[in-house]
Amino acid sequence: MSWWSSSSTGADAAAQSQPPPQPPPQEFLSRPETQLLHPPTTPTSPPAPETAPHDPDFYAAHPHLAPSSFSTSSPNTASPTPTDEPLSTHLPRTMSCRAAFDSAFYCSSLGGHFNDIYRYGQLRSCSEHWNDFWFCMRVKNSYNPRETKERMVQERYREKEAKVLSGPSSEDVWRVRREGEGVEGAFGMAPGKEER
């Protein structure tokens, strides 16, 4: 007969009429064999971690997911020397290599080039983004202590901040509003017009 036939052969009918094999009696089985045959009915879940993993790279990229107990500051066991300047509070102490790579890759992509042309009228160099990424990789893979790495990252951000502040500003084009020059009712009706 062909494989498409709906009729069954005698061997198939005999196999279907036999009852399923019965498991051996439990009194002859050891405890592990019984557990294999009859697993517990209550679902087991993996134990929850007691603390969140310490991944400053992840939390720097996603600060809204950082636990409230997470702090980028490290315990300072050694007394600071007077020549060391204190860590600046407004500059970050960690750098996300993942975020730096994403920024550099996007800058080099078609969408990044489109943004450059739209915003600045020309293509801009992505070398600063790639320099940030490679700096981050060098710092993360160095054998320096954590405090030294934090200082290196802060120094990098300090240099970038100084470069931005020394460059041109929008105040070169627009005059800063002084006291009493604020816009009032910008989205309201014009003065003297009544509501219809």
Short mmCIF file of N, CA and C in Angstrom, two decimals:
data_model
loop_
_atom_site.label_atom_id
_atom_site.label_comp_id
_atom_site.label_asym_id
_atom_site.label_seq_id
_atom_site.Cartn_x
_atom_site.Cartn_y
_atom_site.Cartn_z
N MET A 1 0.83 -1.18 0.00
CA MET A 1 0.00 0.00 0.00
C MET A 1 0.88 1.24 0.00
N SER A 2 0.28 2.30 -0.37
CA SER A 2 1.04 3.54 -0.43
C SER A 2 1.02 4.24 0.92
N TRP A 3 1.86 5.17 1.08
CA TRP A 3 1.95 5.91 2.34
C TRP A 3 0.76 6.81 2.54
N TRP A 4 0.00 7.08 1.48
CA TRP A 4 -1.14 7.99 1.55
C TRP A 4 -2.40 7.27 1.99
N SER A 5 -2.36 6.01 2.02
CA SER A 5 -3.56 5.23 2.32
C SER A 5 -4.02 5.45 3.76
N SER A 6 -5.32 5.50 3.95
CA SER A 6 -5.85 5.72 5.30
C SER A 6 -6.10 4.41 6.03
N SER A 7 -6.02 3.29 5.32
CA SER A 7 -6.22 2.01 5.99
C SER A 7 -4.92 1.57 6.64
N SER A 8 -5.04 0.87 7.75
CA SER A 8 -3.85 0.43 8.46
C SER A 8 -3.63 -1.04 8.22
N THR A 9 -2.41 -1.46 8.34
CA THR A 9 -2.08 -2.87 8.16
C THR A 9 -2.38 -3.61 9.45
N GLY A 10 -2.26 -4.90 9.42
CA GLY A 10 -2.52 -5.72 10.60
C GLY A 10 -1.55 -5.44 11.72
N ALA A 11 -0.28 -5.16 11.41
CA ALA A 11 0.72 -4.87 12.44
C ALA A 11 0.39 -3.56 13.14
N ASP A 12 -0.07 -2.57 12.38
CA ASP A 12 -0.43 -1.29 12.98
C ASP A 12 -1.63 -1.45 13.91
N ALA A 13 -2.59 -2.25 13.51
CA ALA A 13 -3.78 -2.45 14.34
C ALA A 13 -3.42 -3.18 15.62
N ALA A 14 -2.49 -4.14 15.56
CA ALA A 14 -2.08 -4.87 16.76
C ALA A 14 -1.33 -3.95 17.72
N ALA A 15 -0.51 -3.05 17.17
CA ALA A 15 0.25 -2.13 18.01
C ALA A 15 -0.68 -1.15 18.70
N GLN A 16 -1.75 -0.76 18.02
CA GLN A 16 -2.69 0.19 18.62
C GLN A 16 -3.55 -0.45 19.69
N SER A 17 -3.77 -1.77 19.60
CA SER A 17 -4.64 -2.43 20.57
C SER A 17 -3.92 -2.78 21.87
N GLN A 18 -2.59 -2.76 21.88
CA GLN A 18 -1.85 -3.09 23.10
C GLN A 18 -1.91 -1.92 24.07
N PRO A 19 -2.06 -2.21 25.37
CA PRO A 19 -2.07 -1.12 26.36
C PRO A 19 -0.66 -0.56 26.53
N PRO A 20 -0.54 0.70 26.97
CA PRO A 20 0.78 1.29 27.16
C PRO A 20 1.52 0.58 28.29
N PRO A 21 2.85 0.55 28.25
CA PRO A 21 3.61 -0.15 29.29
C PRO A 21 3.42 0.54 30.64
N GLN A 22 3.30 -0.26 31.68
CA GLN A 22 3.11 0.24 33.04
C GLN A 22 4.46 0.46 33.69
N PRO A 23 4.62 1.53 34.49
CA PRO A 23 5.89 1.72 35.20
C PRO A 23 6.03 0.66 36.28
N PRO A 24 7.26 0.32 36.66
CA PRO A 24 7.46 -0.68 37.70
C PRO A 24 6.92 -0.18 39.03
N PRO A 25 6.58 -1.07 39.93
CA PRO A 25 6.07 -0.65 41.23
C PRO A 25 7.09 0.21 41.96
N GLN A 26 6.60 1.20 42.71
CA GLN A 26 7.49 2.16 43.35
C GLN A 26 8.24 1.58 44.53
N GLU A 27 7.73 0.50 45.14
CA GLU A 27 8.44 -0.02 46.30
C GLU A 27 9.78 -0.63 45.93
N PHE A 28 9.98 -0.98 44.65
CA PHE A 28 11.25 -1.55 44.22
C PHE A 28 12.22 -0.49 43.70
N LEU A 29 11.77 0.75 43.58
CA LEU A 29 12.62 1.81 43.03
C LEU A 29 13.31 2.57 44.15
N SER A 30 14.49 3.04 43.86
CA SER A 30 15.17 3.90 44.83
C SER A 30 14.60 5.32 44.71
N ARG A 31 14.93 6.17 45.65
CA ARG A 31 14.38 7.52 45.67
C ARG A 31 14.73 8.33 44.41
N PRO A 32 15.99 8.34 43.92
CA PRO A 32 16.28 9.12 42.70
C PRO A 32 15.49 8.63 41.49
N GLU A 33 15.30 7.29 41.38
CA GLU A 33 14.53 6.78 40.25
C GLU A 33 13.08 7.21 40.35
N THR A 34 12.53 7.25 41.57
CA THR A 34 11.15 7.70 41.76
C THR A 34 11.01 9.16 41.36
N GLN A 35 12.00 9.97 41.69
CA GLN A 35 11.94 11.38 41.33
C GLN A 35 12.04 11.57 39.83
N LEU A 36 12.77 10.68 39.15
CA LEU A 36 12.86 10.79 37.70
C LEU A 36 11.54 10.43 37.04
N LEU A 37 10.87 9.38 37.57
CA LEU A 37 9.60 8.96 37.00
C LEU A 37 8.47 9.93 37.33
N HIS A 38 8.45 10.43 38.55
CA HIS A 38 7.39 11.32 39.01
C HIS A 38 8.02 12.61 39.53
N PRO A 39 8.29 13.59 38.66
CA PRO A 39 8.91 14.83 39.13
C PRO A 39 7.96 15.58 40.04
N PRO A 40 8.47 16.41 40.93
CA PRO A 40 7.61 17.18 41.81
C PRO A 40 6.71 18.11 41.00
N THR A 41 5.49 18.29 41.48
CA THR A 41 4.53 19.10 40.73
C THR A 41 4.70 20.58 40.98
N THR A 42 5.38 20.96 42.04
CA THR A 42 5.57 22.38 42.31
C THR A 42 6.69 22.90 41.42
N PRO A 43 6.45 24.01 40.73
CA PRO A 43 7.51 24.54 39.86
C PRO A 43 8.64 25.11 40.69
N THR A 44 9.83 24.81 40.24
CA THR A 44 11.00 25.34 40.93
C THR A 44 11.55 26.48 40.11
N SER A 45 11.87 27.56 40.76
CA SER A 45 12.44 28.72 40.08
C SER A 45 13.86 28.91 40.59
N PRO A 46 14.71 29.49 39.76
CA PRO A 46 16.08 29.72 40.22
C PRO A 46 16.06 30.72 41.36
N PRO A 47 16.98 30.56 42.30
CA PRO A 47 16.99 31.50 43.42
C PRO A 47 17.31 32.91 42.95
N ALA A 48 16.63 33.86 43.53
CA ALA A 48 16.84 35.26 43.17
C ALA A 48 18.18 35.72 43.71
N PRO A 49 18.90 36.52 42.94
CA PRO A 49 20.18 37.01 43.45
C PRO A 49 19.95 37.94 44.63
N GLU A 50 20.87 37.86 45.59
CA GLU A 50 20.72 38.67 46.79
C GLU A 50 20.99 40.14 46.50
N THR A 51 21.92 40.41 45.62
CA THR A 51 22.21 41.79 45.26
C THR A 51 22.30 41.90 43.75
N ALA A 52 22.10 43.09 43.25
CA ALA A 52 22.21 43.32 41.82
C ALA A 52 23.68 43.23 41.41
N PRO A 53 23.95 42.74 40.20
CA PRO A 53 25.34 42.65 39.77
C PRO A 53 25.92 44.06 39.62
N HIS A 54 27.18 44.18 39.99
CA HIS A 54 27.85 45.49 39.92
C HIS A 54 28.43 45.64 38.52
N ASP A 55 27.71 46.31 37.63
CA ASP A 55 28.16 46.54 36.27
C ASP A 55 28.07 48.03 35.98
N PRO A 56 29.11 48.80 36.32
CA PRO A 56 29.03 50.24 36.12
C PRO A 56 28.89 50.63 34.65
N ASP A 57 29.39 49.79 33.74
CA ASP A 57 29.25 50.08 32.32
C ASP A 57 27.77 50.07 31.92
N PHE A 58 27.04 49.06 32.41
CA PHE A 58 25.62 48.96 32.11
C PHE A 58 24.84 50.09 32.75
N TYR A 59 25.13 50.38 34.02
CA TYR A 59 24.38 51.41 34.73
C TYR A 59 24.72 52.81 34.22
N ALA A 60 25.93 52.99 33.67
CA ALA A 60 26.26 54.29 33.08
C ALA A 60 25.47 54.50 31.80
N ALA A 61 25.25 53.41 31.05
CA ALA A 61 24.47 53.52 29.82
C ALA A 61 22.98 53.62 30.10
N HIS A 62 22.52 53.00 31.19
CA HIS A 62 21.10 52.98 31.55
C HIS A 62 20.94 53.38 33.01
N PRO A 63 21.09 54.66 33.35
CA PRO A 63 21.04 55.05 34.76
C PRO A 63 19.67 54.85 35.40
N HIS A 64 18.60 54.82 34.59
CA HIS A 64 17.27 54.63 35.16
C HIS A 64 17.07 53.21 35.67
N LEU A 65 17.93 52.28 35.29
CA LEU A 65 17.83 50.90 35.77
C LEU A 65 18.73 50.62 36.96
N ALA A 66 19.53 51.59 37.35
CA ALA A 66 20.47 51.39 38.46
C ALA A 66 19.71 51.31 39.78
N PRO A 67 20.08 50.36 40.64
CA PRO A 67 19.42 50.28 41.95
C PRO A 67 19.77 51.50 42.79
N SER A 68 18.93 51.76 43.78
CA SER A 68 19.15 52.95 44.60
C SER A 68 20.44 52.84 45.40
N SER A 69 20.88 51.62 45.68
CA SER A 69 22.11 51.45 46.46
C SER A 69 23.36 51.55 45.59
N PHE A 70 23.19 51.65 44.27
CA PHE A 70 24.34 51.69 43.36
C PHE A 70 25.01 53.05 43.45
N SER A 71 26.31 53.04 43.57
CA SER A 71 27.09 54.28 43.61
C SER A 71 28.34 54.06 42.81
N THR A 72 28.70 55.05 42.00
CA THR A 72 29.93 54.91 41.22
C THR A 72 31.15 55.24 42.04
N SER A 73 30.95 55.77 43.22
CA SER A 73 32.11 56.08 44.05
C SER A 73 32.64 54.82 44.69
N SER A 74 33.90 54.76 44.85
CA SER A 74 34.51 53.58 45.45
C SER A 74 35.01 53.95 46.83
N PRO A 75 35.08 52.98 47.72
CA PRO A 75 35.59 53.29 49.05
C PRO A 75 37.05 53.67 48.95
N ASN A 76 37.41 54.74 49.57
CA ASN A 76 38.78 55.23 49.51
C ASN A 76 39.50 54.73 50.76
N THR A 77 40.23 53.65 50.62
CA THR A 77 40.90 53.05 51.76
C THR A 77 42.19 53.79 52.09
N ALA A 78 42.89 54.28 51.08
CA ALA A 78 44.13 55.00 51.33
C ALA A 78 43.82 56.47 51.56
N SER A 79 44.61 57.07 52.43
CA SER A 79 44.38 58.49 52.70
C SER A 79 44.86 59.29 51.49
N PRO A 80 44.09 60.29 51.06
CA PRO A 80 44.49 61.05 49.87
C PRO A 80 45.72 61.90 50.16
N THR A 81 46.57 61.97 49.17
CA THR A 81 47.77 62.79 49.32
C THR A 81 47.41 64.24 49.02
N PRO A 82 48.12 65.20 49.58
CA PRO A 82 47.78 66.59 49.35
C PRO A 82 47.96 67.02 47.90
N THR A 83 48.78 66.32 47.12
CA THR A 83 48.97 66.72 45.73
C THR A 83 47.80 66.29 44.86
N ASP A 84 47.03 65.28 45.30
CA ASP A 84 45.89 64.83 44.52
C ASP A 84 44.76 65.83 44.67
N GLU A 85 44.23 66.27 43.53
CA GLU A 85 43.07 67.14 43.61
C GLU A 85 41.83 66.28 43.83
N PRO A 86 40.83 66.76 44.52
CA PRO A 86 39.65 65.93 44.78
C PRO A 86 38.89 65.67 43.49
N LEU A 87 38.17 64.55 43.47
CA LEU A 87 37.38 64.21 42.30
C LEU A 87 36.26 65.23 42.14
N SER A 88 36.12 65.74 40.94
CA SER A 88 35.08 66.72 40.67
C SER A 88 33.72 66.04 40.73
N THR A 89 32.75 66.71 41.32
CA THR A 89 31.44 66.08 41.49
C THR A 89 30.58 66.19 40.25
N HIS A 90 30.82 67.18 39.39
CA HIS A 90 29.95 67.35 38.23
C HIS A 90 30.41 66.56 37.01
N LEU A 91 31.59 65.99 37.04
CA LEU A 91 32.08 65.19 35.92
C LEU A 91 31.90 63.71 36.23
N PRO A 92 31.46 62.93 35.23
CA PRO A 92 31.28 61.49 35.47
C PRO A 92 32.60 60.78 35.74
N ARG A 93 32.52 59.71 36.52
CA ARG A 93 33.71 58.92 36.84
C ARG A 93 33.75 57.61 36.08
N THR A 94 32.68 57.29 35.39
CA THR A 94 32.66 56.06 34.59
C THR A 94 32.31 56.43 33.16
N MET A 95 32.74 55.57 32.25
CA MET A 95 32.44 55.79 30.84
C MET A 95 31.93 54.47 30.28
N SER A 96 30.83 54.52 29.59
CA SER A 96 30.25 53.32 29.00
C SER A 96 30.87 53.07 27.63
N CYS A 97 31.61 51.99 27.51
CA CYS A 97 32.21 51.65 26.23
C CYS A 97 31.14 51.29 25.21
N ARG A 98 30.07 50.69 25.68
CA ARG A 98 28.96 50.33 24.80
C ARG A 98 28.33 51.59 24.22
N ALA A 99 28.07 52.59 25.06
CA ALA A 99 27.48 53.84 24.60
C ALA A 99 28.44 54.58 23.67
N ALA A 100 29.75 54.55 23.98
CA ALA A 100 30.73 55.21 23.13
C ALA A 100 30.79 54.55 21.76
N PHE A 101 30.72 53.22 21.72
CA PHE A 101 30.73 52.52 20.43
C PHE A 101 29.46 52.83 19.65
N ASP A 102 28.31 52.80 20.33
CA ASP A 102 27.05 53.10 19.65
C ASP A 102 27.08 54.51 19.05
N SER A 103 27.62 55.46 19.79
CA SER A 103 27.70 56.83 19.31
C SER A 103 28.62 56.93 18.09
N ALA A 104 29.76 56.27 18.15
CA ALA A 104 30.70 56.31 17.03
C ALA A 104 30.13 55.59 15.81
N PHE A 105 29.49 54.46 16.03
CA PHE A 105 28.93 53.71 14.92
C PHE A 105 27.80 54.49 14.27
N TYR A 106 26.94 55.13 15.08
CA TYR A 106 25.85 55.92 14.53
C TYR A 106 26.39 57.12 13.76
N CYS A 107 27.43 57.75 14.27
CA CYS A 107 28.03 58.89 13.58
C CYS A 107 28.51 58.47 12.19
N SER A 108 29.02 57.25 12.07
CA SER A 108 29.54 56.77 10.79
C SER A 108 28.45 56.22 9.88
N SER A 109 27.24 56.06 10.39
CA SER A 109 26.17 55.44 9.61
C SER A 109 25.48 56.48 8.71
N LEU A 110 24.59 56.00 7.88
CA LEU A 110 23.85 56.86 6.98
C LEU A 110 22.98 57.86 7.75
N GLY A 111 22.35 57.39 8.84
CA GLY A 111 21.53 58.29 9.65
C GLY A 111 22.35 59.39 10.30
N GLY A 112 23.54 59.06 10.76
CA GLY A 112 24.42 60.06 11.35
C GLY A 112 24.86 61.09 10.33
N HIS A 113 25.16 60.65 9.11
CA HIS A 113 25.54 61.58 8.05
C HIS A 113 24.37 62.48 7.67
N PHE A 114 23.17 61.91 7.65
CA PHE A 114 21.99 62.72 7.36
C PHE A 114 21.81 63.81 8.42
N ASN A 115 21.97 63.44 9.69
CA ASN A 115 21.87 64.44 10.76
C ASN A 115 22.93 65.53 10.61
N ASP A 116 24.14 65.15 10.24
CA ASP A 116 25.20 66.15 10.05
C ASP A 116 24.81 67.16 8.97
N ILE A 117 24.34 66.66 7.85
CA ILE A 117 23.97 67.56 6.75
C ILE A 117 22.78 68.42 7.15
N TYR A 118 21.80 67.84 7.83
CA TYR A 118 20.61 68.59 8.23
C TYR A 118 20.95 69.66 9.26
N ARG A 119 21.75 69.31 10.26
CA ARG A 119 22.03 70.25 11.35
C ARG A 119 23.14 71.24 11.02
N TYR A 120 24.18 70.78 10.35
CA TYR A 120 25.36 71.62 10.17
C TYR A 120 25.64 71.99 8.72
N GLY A 121 24.93 71.39 7.77
CA GLY A 121 25.13 71.71 6.37
C GLY A 121 26.32 71.02 5.74
N GLN A 122 27.01 70.19 6.48
CA GLN A 122 28.17 69.47 5.97
C GLN A 122 28.41 68.23 6.82
N LEU A 123 29.22 67.32 6.30
CA LEU A 123 29.57 66.14 7.08
C LEU A 123 30.60 66.52 8.13
N ARG A 124 30.45 65.95 9.30
CA ARG A 124 31.40 66.22 10.38
C ARG A 124 32.22 64.97 10.65
N SER A 125 33.36 65.15 11.24
CA SER A 125 34.27 64.04 11.52
C SER A 125 33.74 63.22 12.70
N CYS A 126 33.89 61.92 12.61
CA CYS A 126 33.49 61.02 13.69
C CYS A 126 34.70 60.60 14.53
N SER A 127 35.86 61.19 14.27
CA SER A 127 37.07 60.74 14.96
C SER A 127 37.00 60.97 16.46
N GLU A 128 36.31 62.03 16.91
CA GLU A 128 36.20 62.27 18.35
C GLU A 128 35.40 61.15 19.02
N HIS A 129 34.35 60.66 18.34
CA HIS A 129 33.56 59.55 18.89
C HIS A 129 34.40 58.27 18.97
N TRP A 130 35.16 58.00 17.89
CA TRP A 130 35.99 56.80 17.91
C TRP A 130 37.11 56.93 18.93
N ASN A 131 37.65 58.13 19.12
CA ASN A 131 38.68 58.34 20.15
C ASN A 131 38.11 58.06 21.54
N ASP A 132 36.87 58.48 21.78
CA ASP A 132 36.23 58.19 23.07
C ASP A 132 36.09 56.68 23.28
N PHE A 133 35.68 55.97 22.23
CA PHE A 133 35.51 54.52 22.35
C PHE A 133 36.85 53.84 22.66
N TRP A 134 37.90 54.18 21.91
CA TRP A 134 39.18 53.51 22.14
C TRP A 134 39.79 53.92 23.47
N PHE A 135 39.56 55.16 23.90
CA PHE A 135 40.01 55.58 25.24
C PHE A 135 39.32 54.72 26.30
N CYS A 136 38.02 54.53 26.15
CA CYS A 136 37.27 53.72 27.11
C CYS A 136 37.80 52.29 27.15
N MET A 137 38.08 51.72 25.99
CA MET A 137 38.60 50.35 25.95
C MET A 137 39.98 50.28 26.62
N ARG A 138 40.82 51.27 26.41
CA ARG A 138 42.15 51.26 27.05
C ARG A 138 42.01 51.36 28.57
N VAL A 139 41.10 52.22 29.03
CA VAL A 139 40.94 52.40 30.47
C VAL A 139 40.35 51.15 31.11
N LYS A 140 39.33 50.57 30.48
CA LYS A 140 38.68 49.38 31.06
C LYS A 140 39.63 48.20 31.14
N ASN A 141 40.52 48.07 30.17
CA ASN A 141 41.42 46.92 30.13
C ASN A 141 42.77 47.17 30.78
N SER A 142 42.96 48.33 31.37
CA SER A 142 44.23 48.61 32.03
C SER A 142 44.26 47.96 33.41
N TYR A 143 45.44 47.81 33.95
CA TYR A 143 45.61 47.19 35.26
C TYR A 143 45.72 48.23 36.37
N ASN A 144 45.32 49.45 36.08
CA ASN A 144 45.37 50.52 37.08
C ASN A 144 44.30 50.29 38.14
N PRO A 145 44.49 50.83 39.34
CA PRO A 145 43.44 50.73 40.35
C PRO A 145 42.21 51.55 39.93
N ARG A 146 41.11 51.26 40.58
CA ARG A 146 39.84 51.87 40.22
C ARG A 146 39.88 53.40 40.33
N GLU A 147 40.53 53.92 41.37
CA GLU A 147 40.60 55.37 41.56
C GLU A 147 41.34 56.03 40.39
N THR A 148 42.38 55.38 39.91
CA THR A 148 43.14 55.93 38.79
C THR A 148 42.29 55.94 37.52
N LYS A 149 41.54 54.88 37.31
CA LYS A 149 40.65 54.83 36.15
C LYS A 149 39.60 55.94 36.21
N GLU A 150 39.05 56.16 37.42
CA GLU A 150 38.05 57.21 37.57
C GLU A 150 38.65 58.58 37.28
N ARG A 151 39.88 58.79 37.74
CA ARG A 151 40.55 60.08 37.46
C ARG A 151 40.82 60.25 35.97
N MET A 152 41.21 59.17 35.29
CA MET A 152 41.47 59.25 33.86
C MET A 152 40.19 59.61 33.10
N VAL A 153 39.08 59.00 33.48
CA VAL A 153 37.81 59.29 32.82
C VAL A 153 37.39 60.73 33.09
N GLN A 154 37.55 61.18 34.34
CA GLN A 154 37.18 62.56 34.65
C GLN A 154 38.07 63.55 33.91
N GLU A 155 39.34 63.23 33.77
CA GLU A 155 40.23 64.11 33.03
C GLU A 155 39.82 64.18 31.57
N ARG A 156 39.40 63.07 31.01
CA ARG A 156 38.92 63.04 29.62
C ARG A 156 37.70 63.95 29.47
N TYR A 157 36.74 63.83 30.39
CA TYR A 157 35.56 64.68 30.34
C TYR A 157 35.91 66.15 30.59
N ARG A 158 36.90 66.40 31.44
CA ARG A 158 37.32 67.78 31.70
C ARG A 158 37.91 68.40 30.43
N GLU A 159 38.72 67.63 29.69
CA GLU A 159 39.28 68.13 28.43
C GLU A 159 38.19 68.41 27.41
N LYS A 160 37.21 67.50 27.32
CA LYS A 160 36.12 67.70 26.37
C LYS A 160 35.29 68.93 26.74
N GLU A 161 35.05 69.12 28.04
CA GLU A 161 34.28 70.28 28.49
C GLU A 161 35.01 71.58 28.19
N ALA A 162 36.32 71.60 28.41
CA ALA A 162 37.11 72.80 28.12
C ALA A 162 37.09 73.11 26.63
N LYS A 163 37.14 72.08 25.80
CA LYS A 163 37.12 72.28 24.35
C LYS A 163 35.79 72.87 23.91
N VAL A 164 34.69 72.37 24.47
CA VAL A 164 33.36 72.87 24.10
C VAL A 164 33.18 74.31 24.59
N LEU A 165 33.60 74.59 25.81
CA LEU A 165 33.41 75.93 26.37
C LEU A 165 34.30 76.97 25.69
N SER A 166 35.43 76.56 25.13
CA SER A 166 36.30 77.52 24.45
C SER A 166 35.85 77.78 23.02
N GLY A 167 34.96 76.95 22.49
CA GLY A 167 34.49 77.10 21.12
C GLY A 167 33.39 78.14 21.01
N PRO A 168 32.82 78.27 19.81
CA PRO A 168 31.75 79.25 19.61
C PRO A 168 30.50 78.87 20.39
N SER A 169 29.73 79.90 20.73
CA SER A 169 28.52 79.71 21.52
C SER A 169 27.33 80.32 20.79
N SER A 170 26.14 79.90 21.16
CA SER A 170 24.94 80.50 20.56
C SER A 170 24.80 81.95 21.00
N GLU A 171 25.45 82.32 22.09
CA GLU A 171 25.41 83.71 22.55
C GLU A 171 26.18 84.63 21.61
N ASP A 172 27.02 84.06 20.74
CA ASP A 172 27.69 84.87 19.74
C ASP A 172 26.70 85.37 18.69
N VAL A 173 25.61 84.65 18.51
CA VAL A 173 24.60 85.00 17.51
C VAL A 173 23.39 85.65 18.16
N TRP A 174 22.90 85.08 19.24
CA TRP A 174 21.69 85.56 19.91
C TRP A 174 22.06 86.34 21.16
N ARG A 175 21.31 87.39 21.42
CA ARG A 175 21.51 88.18 22.63
C ARG A 175 20.75 87.50 23.76
N VAL A 176 21.36 87.40 24.91
CA VAL A 176 20.74 86.78 26.08
C VAL A 176 19.65 87.71 26.60
N ARG A 177 18.49 87.13 26.92
CA ARG A 177 17.39 87.94 27.47
C ARG A 177 17.77 88.45 28.85
N ARG A 178 17.43 89.68 29.08
CA ARG A 178 17.68 90.29 30.38
C ARG A 178 16.40 90.28 31.20
N GLU A 179 16.50 90.75 32.40
CA GLU A 179 15.34 90.82 33.30
C GLU A 179 14.24 91.67 32.67
N GLY A 180 13.03 91.16 32.66
CA GLY A 180 11.89 91.89 32.10
C GLY A 180 11.69 91.68 30.62
N GLU A 181 12.54 90.91 29.96
CA GLU A 181 12.40 90.66 28.53
C GLU A 181 11.79 89.29 28.24
N GLY A 182 11.23 88.67 29.24
CA GLY A 182 10.65 87.35 29.07
C GLY A 182 9.43 87.38 28.16
N VAL A 183 9.16 86.29 27.50
CA VAL A 183 8.01 86.16 26.63
C VAL A 183 6.82 85.75 27.49
N GLU A 184 5.75 86.51 27.38
CA GLU A 184 4.54 86.20 28.14
C GLU A 184 3.43 85.84 27.18
N GLY A 185 2.72 84.79 27.46
CA GLY A 185 1.59 84.39 26.61
C GLY A 185 2.02 84.01 25.21
N ALA A 186 3.10 83.28 25.08
CA ALA A 186 3.61 82.93 23.76
C ALA A 186 2.61 82.11 22.96
N PHE A 187 1.87 81.25 23.62
CA PHE A 187 0.94 80.40 22.91
C PHE A 187 -0.51 80.80 23.18
N GLY A 188 -0.71 81.90 23.84
CA GLY A 188 -2.05 82.40 24.11
C GLY A 188 -2.53 83.27 22.97
N MET A 189 -3.71 83.84 23.18
CA MET A 189 -4.27 84.73 22.15
C MET A 189 -3.54 86.06 22.18
N ALA A 190 -3.55 86.73 21.06
CA ALA A 190 -2.91 88.04 20.96
C ALA A 190 -3.64 89.03 21.86
N PRO A 191 -2.94 89.99 22.45
CA PRO A 191 -3.62 90.95 23.32
C PRO A 191 -4.63 91.79 22.53
N GLY A 192 -5.76 92.05 23.14
CA GLY A 192 -6.80 92.86 22.52
C GLY A 192 -7.79 92.06 21.72
N LYS A 193 -7.54 90.79 21.48
CA LYS A 193 -8.48 89.95 20.73
C LYS A 193 -9.38 89.23 21.71
N GLU A 194 -10.64 89.17 21.38
CA GLU A 194 -11.60 88.50 22.25
C GLU A 194 -11.84 87.08 21.77
N GLU A 195 -12.27 86.28 22.69
CA GLU A 195 -12.59 84.89 22.37
C GLU A 195 -13.95 84.84 21.70
N ARG A 196 -14.14 84.12 20.64
CA ARG A 196 -15.41 84.03 19.93
C ARG A 196 -16.20 82.83 20.35
#
